[in-house]
């Protein structure tokens, strides 16, 4: 199976999670990892599964926002993704914020509206950055 992981990160947590996911999937699948800033909607073509990773961030005083570079990718992808493409979403967050990993839920809803098929429950990771050794 061809898997594409598109991620955006601020503190590095989402990148670290991306590398862990890649190392597990790479055992049985062909995995490509790309920064959201370097990705185009056409990259999704010919891929069996796309994983999207983004932290939830405070933007303009509003908690739970999609990381800005991932937001730019999603905006550029509007109306350009193939109908029925399979996807999953993961993200890191802090449960002390009102909207824990809200970006994950927002990405899921946006990709469903684009005709994507969510095939795994979203993965919301709590406090990962503070416990990298685990």
PDB file of N, CA and C in Angstrom, residues 19-68:
ATOM      1  N   UNK A  19       7.314  10.735  12.425  1.00  0.00           N
ATOM      2  CA  UNK A  19       8.434   9.800  12.255  1.00  0.00           C
ATOM      3  C   UNK A  19       8.119   8.437  12.896  1.00  0.00           C
ATOM      4  N   UNK A  20       7.439   8.447  14.036  1.00  0.00           N
ATOM      5  CA  UNK A  20       7.060   7.186  14.683  1.00  0.00           C
ATOM      6  C   UNK A  20       6.059   6.430  13.814  1.00  0.00           C
ATOM      7  N   UNK A  21       5.043   7.126  13.320  1.00  0.00           N
ATOM      8  CA  UNK A  21       4.047   6.487  12.450  1.00  0.00           C
ATOM      9  C   UNK A  21       4.726   5.942  11.199  1.00  0.00           C
ATOM     10  N   UNK A  22       5.612   6.724  10.613  1.00  0.00           N
ATOM     11  CA  UNK A  22       6.338   6.274   9.426  1.00  0.00           C
ATOM     12  C   UNK A  22       7.121   4.998   9.719  1.00  0.00           C
ATOM     13  N   UNK A  23       7.807   4.945  10.846  1.00  0.00           N
ATOM     14  CA  UNK A  23       8.632   3.770  11.156  1.00  0.00           C
ATOM     15  C   UNK A  23       7.792   2.510  11.337  1.00  0.00           C
ATOM     16  N   UNK A  24       6.586   2.653  11.816  1.00  0.00           N
ATOM     17  CA  UNK A  24       5.697   1.488  11.983  1.00  0.00           C
ATOM     18  C   UNK A  24       5.119   1.066  10.632  1.00  0.00           C
ATOM     19  N   UNK A  25       4.591   2.018   9.875  1.00  0.00           N
ATOM     20  CA  UNK A  25       3.966   1.692   8.589  1.00  0.00           C
ATOM     21  C   UNK A  25       4.981   1.232   7.550  1.00  0.00           C
ATOM     22  N   UNK A  26       6.197   1.744   7.638  1.00  0.00           N
ATOM     23  CA  UNK A  26       7.239   1.433   6.667  1.00  0.00           C
ATOM     24  C   UNK A  26       7.636  -0.049   6.680  1.00  0.00           C
ATOM     25  N   UNK A  27       7.263  -0.754   7.719  1.00  0.00           N
ATOM     26  CA  UNK A  27       7.582  -2.187   7.800  1.00  0.00           C
ATOM     27  C   UNK A  27       6.847  -2.993   6.740  1.00  0.00           C
ATOM     28  N   UNK A  28       5.639  -2.535   6.351  1.00  0.00           N
ATOM     29  CA  UNK A  28       4.834  -3.303   5.397  1.00  0.00           C
ATOM     30  C   UNK A  28       4.323  -2.479   4.215  1.00  0.00           C
ATOM     31  N   UNK A  29       4.560  -1.181   4.240  1.00  0.00           N
ATOM     32  CA  UNK A  29       3.996  -0.311   3.209  1.00  0.00           C
ATOM     33  C   UNK A  29       5.059   0.645   2.680  1.00  0.00           C
ATOM     34  N   UNK A  30       4.770   1.247   1.544  1.00  0.00           N
ATOM     35  CA  UNK A  30       5.623   2.287   0.994  1.00  0.00           C
ATOM     36  C   UNK A  30       5.121   3.619   1.541  1.00  0.00           C
ATOM     37  N   UNK A  31       5.966   4.307   2.291  1.00  0.00           N
ATOM     38  CA  UNK A  31       5.548   5.524   2.983  1.00  0.00           C
ATOM     39  C   UNK A  31       6.361   6.718   2.485  1.00  0.00           C
ATOM     40  N   UNK A  32       5.642   7.785   2.171  1.00  0.00           N
ATOM     41  CA  UNK A  32       6.262   9.062   1.810  1.00  0.00           C
ATOM     42  C   UNK A  32       5.821  10.089   2.843  1.00  0.00           C
ATOM     43  N   UNK A  33       6.763  10.863   3.351  1.00  0.00           N
ATOM     44  CA  UNK A  33       6.471  11.914   4.325  1.00  0.00           C
ATOM     45  C   UNK A  33       6.759  13.265   3.682  1.00  0.00           C
ATOM     46  N   UNK A  34       5.803  14.183   3.825  1.00  0.00           N
ATOM     47  CA  UNK A  34       5.972  15.514   3.253  1.00  0.00           C
ATOM     48  C   UNK A  34       5.483  16.575   4.223  1.00  0.00           C
ATOM     49  N   UNK A  35       6.202  17.679   4.264  1.00  0.00           N
ATOM     50  CA  UNK A  35       5.717  18.844   5.002  1.00  0.00           C
ATOM     51  C   UNK A  35       4.531  19.416   4.234  1.00  0.00           C
ATOM     52  N   UNK A  36       3.568  19.925   4.955  1.00  0.00           N
ATOM     53  CA  UNK A  36       2.405  20.539   4.303  1.00  0.00           C
ATOM     54  C   UNK A  36       2.833  21.684   3.391  1.00  0.00           C
ATOM     55  N   UNK A  37       3.868  22.416   3.793  1.00  0.00           N
ATOM     56  CA  UNK A  37       4.350  23.548   3.004  1.00  0.00           C
ATOM     57  C   UNK A  37       4.898  23.114   1.650  1.00  0.00           C
ATOM     58  N   UNK A  38       5.299  21.862   1.531  1.00  0.00           N
ATOM     59  CA  UNK A  38       5.886  21.351   0.290  1.00  0.00           C
ATOM     60  C   UNK A  38       4.933  20.439  -0.468  1.00  0.00           C
ATOM     61  N   UNK A  39       3.682  20.374  -0.025  1.00  0.00           N
ATOM     62  CA  UNK A  39       2.702  19.464  -0.618  1.00  0.00           C
ATOM     63  C   UNK A  39       1.723  20.194  -1.524  1.00  0.00           C
ATOM     64  N   UNK A  40       1.231  19.441  -2.515  1.00  0.00           N
ATOM     65  CA  UNK A  40       0.226  19.954  -3.444  1.00  0.00           C
ATOM     66  C   UNK A  40      -0.941  18.972  -3.447  1.00  0.00           C
ATOM     67  N   UNK A  41      -2.134  19.442  -3.735  1.00  0.00           N
ATOM     68  CA  UNK A  41      -3.277  18.528  -3.797  1.00  0.00           C
ATOM     69  C   UNK A  41      -3.040  17.341  -4.735  1.00  0.00           C
ATOM     70  N   UNK A  42      -2.327  17.545  -5.829  1.00  0.00           N
ATOM     71  CA  UNK A  42      -2.061  16.469  -6.788  1.00  0.00           C
ATOM     72  C   UNK A  42      -1.232  15.336  -6.182  1.00  0.00           C
ATOM     73  N   UNK A  43      -0.529  15.592  -5.077  1.00  0.00           N
ATOM     74  CA  UNK A  43       0.276  14.553  -4.437  1.00  0.00           C
ATOM     75  C   UNK A  43      -0.582  13.400  -3.921  1.00  0.00           C
ATOM     76  N   UNK A  44      -1.865  13.661  -3.721  1.00  0.00           N
ATOM     77  CA  UNK A  44      -2.786  12.651  -3.193  1.00  0.00           C
ATOM     78  C   UNK A  44      -3.144  11.621  -4.268  1.00  0.00           C
ATOM     79  N   UNK A  45      -3.015  11.985  -5.525  1.00  0.00           N
ATOM     80  CA  UNK A  45      -3.350  11.076  -6.622  1.00  0.00           C
ATOM     81  C   UNK A  45      -2.438   9.857  -6.613  1.00  0.00           C
ATOM     82  N   UNK A  46      -3.002   8.682  -6.789  1.00  0.00           N
ATOM     83  CA  UNK A  46      -2.218   7.454  -6.852  1.00  0.00           C
ATOM     84  C   UNK A  46      -1.745   6.936  -5.508  1.00  0.00           C
ATOM     85  N   UNK A  47      -2.270   7.501  -4.434  1.00  0.00           N
ATOM     86  CA  UNK A  47      -1.907   7.076  -3.084  1.00  0.00           C
ATOM     87  C   UNK A  47      -3.093   6.323  -2.490  1.00  0.00           C
ATOM     88  N   UNK A  48      -2.822   5.244  -1.758  1.00  0.00           N
ATOM     89  CA  UNK A  48      -3.900   4.450  -1.168  1.00  0.00           C
ATOM     90  C   UNK A  48      -4.458   5.050   0.119  1.00  0.00           C
ATOM     91  N   UNK A  49      -3.606   5.761   0.860  1.00  0.00           N
ATOM     92  CA  UNK A  49      -4.011   6.329   2.135  1.00  0.00           C
ATOM     93  C   UNK A  49      -3.202   7.592   2.392  1.00  0.00           C
ATOM     94  N   UNK A  50      -3.898   8.649   2.845  1.00  0.00           N
ATOM     95  CA  UNK A  50      -3.217   9.894   3.209  1.00  0.00           C
ATOM     96  C   UNK A  50      -3.463  10.140   4.696  1.00  0.00           C
ATOM     97  N   UNK A  51      -2.376  10.341   5.432  1.00  0.00           N
ATOM     98  CA  UNK A  51      -2.461  10.707   6.838  1.00  0.00           C
ATOM     99  C   UNK A  51      -2.119  12.181   6.951  1.00  0.00           C
ATOM    100  N   UNK A  52      -2.939  12.923   7.672  1.00  0.00           N
ATOM    101  CA  UNK A  52      -2.715  14.348   7.891  1.00  0.00           C
ATOM    102  C   UNK A  52      -2.412  14.564   9.359  1.00  0.00           C
ATOM    103  N   UNK A  53      -1.312  15.262   9.647  1.00  0.00           N
ATOM    104  CA  UNK A  53      -0.939  15.545  11.025  1.00  0.00           C
ATOM    105  C   UNK A  53      -0.798  17.039  11.252  1.00  0.00           C
ATOM    106  N   UNK A  54      -1.472  17.515  12.311  1.00  0.00           N
ATOM    107  CA  UNK A  54      -1.401  18.946  12.624  1.00  0.00           C
ATOM    108  C   UNK A  54      -1.619  19.156  14.111  1.00  0.00           C
ATOM    109  N   UNK A  55      -0.856  20.064  14.703  1.00  0.00           N
ATOM    110  CA  UNK A  55      -1.162  20.443  16.076  1.00  0.00           C
ATOM    111  C   UNK A  55      -2.369  21.376  16.087  1.00  0.00           C
ATOM    112  N   UNK A  56      -2.979  21.501  17.236  1.00  0.00           N
ATOM    113  CA  UNK A  56      -3.999  22.529  17.435  1.00  0.00           C
ATOM    114  C   UNK A  56      -3.278  23.745  17.983  1.00  0.00           C
ATOM    115  N   UNK A  57      -3.676  24.898  17.508  1.00  0.00           N
ATOM    116  CA  UNK A  57      -2.908  26.082  17.834  1.00  0.00           C
ATOM    117  C   UNK A  57      -3.832  27.225  18.184  1.00  0.00           C
ATOM    118  N   UNK A  58      -3.302  28.188  18.862  1.00  0.00           N
ATOM    119  CA  UNK A  58      -4.056  29.404  19.177  1.00  0.00           C
ATOM    120  C   UNK A  58      -3.711  30.444  18.123  1.00  0.00           C
ATOM    121  N   UNK A  59      -4.697  30.789  17.314  1.00  0.00           N
ATOM    122  CA  UNK A  59      -4.491  31.749  16.227  1.00  0.00           C
ATOM    123  C   UNK A  59      -5.496  32.888  16.409  1.00  0.00           C
ATOM    124  N   UNK A  60      -5.011  34.084  16.407  1.00  0.00           N
ATOM    125  CA  UNK A  60      -5.889  35.236  16.561  1.00  0.00           C
ATOM    126  C   UNK A  60      -6.678  35.202  17.858  1.00  0.00           C
ATOM    127  N   UNK A  61      -6.073  34.622  18.892  1.00  0.00           N
ATOM    128  CA  UNK A  61      -6.740  34.541  20.185  1.00  0.00           C
ATOM    129  C   UNK A  61      -7.762  33.430  20.296  1.00  0.00           C
ATOM    130  N   UNK A  62      -7.881  32.592  19.270  1.00  0.00           N
ATOM    131  CA  UNK A  62      -8.856  31.502  19.276  1.00  0.00           C
ATOM    132  C   UNK A  62      -8.118  30.166  19.373  1.00  0.00           C
ATOM    133  N   UNK A  63      -8.438  29.391  20.406  1.00  0.00           N
ATOM    134  CA  UNK A  63      -7.800  28.080  20.605  1.00  0.00           C
ATOM    135  C   UNK A  63      -8.344  27.041  19.625  1.00  0.00           C
ATOM    136  N   UNK A  64      -7.550  25.980  19.431  1.00  0.00           N
ATOM    137  CA  UNK A  64      -8.001  24.825  18.663  1.00  0.00           C
ATOM    138  C   UNK A  64      -7.946  24.979  17.159  1.00  0.00           C
ATOM    139  N   UNK A  65      -7.176  25.929  16.677  1.00  0.00           N
ATOM    140  CA  UNK A  65      -7.089  26.171  15.238  1.00  0.00           C
ATOM    141  C   UNK A  65      -6.087  25.225  14.582  1.00  0.00           C
ATOM    142  N   UNK A  66      -6.308  24.972  13.306  1.00  0.00           N
ATOM    143  CA  UNK A  66      -5.367  24.180  12.513  1.00  0.00           C
ATOM    144  C   UNK A  66      -4.084  24.996  12.359  1.00  0.00           C
ATOM    145  N   UNK A  67      -2.944  24.325  12.431  1.00  0.00           N
ATOM    146  CA  UNK A  67      -1.663  25.000  12.237  1.00  0.00           C
ATOM    147  C   UNK A  67      -1.709  25.717  10.887  1.00  0.00           C
ATOM    148  N   UNK A  68      -1.174  26.931  10.828  1.00  0.00           N
ATOM    149  CA  UNK A  68      -1.380  27.799   9.667  1.00  0.00           C
ATOM    150  C   UNK A  68      -0.886  27.224   8.338  1.00  0.00           C
TER     151      UNK A  68
END
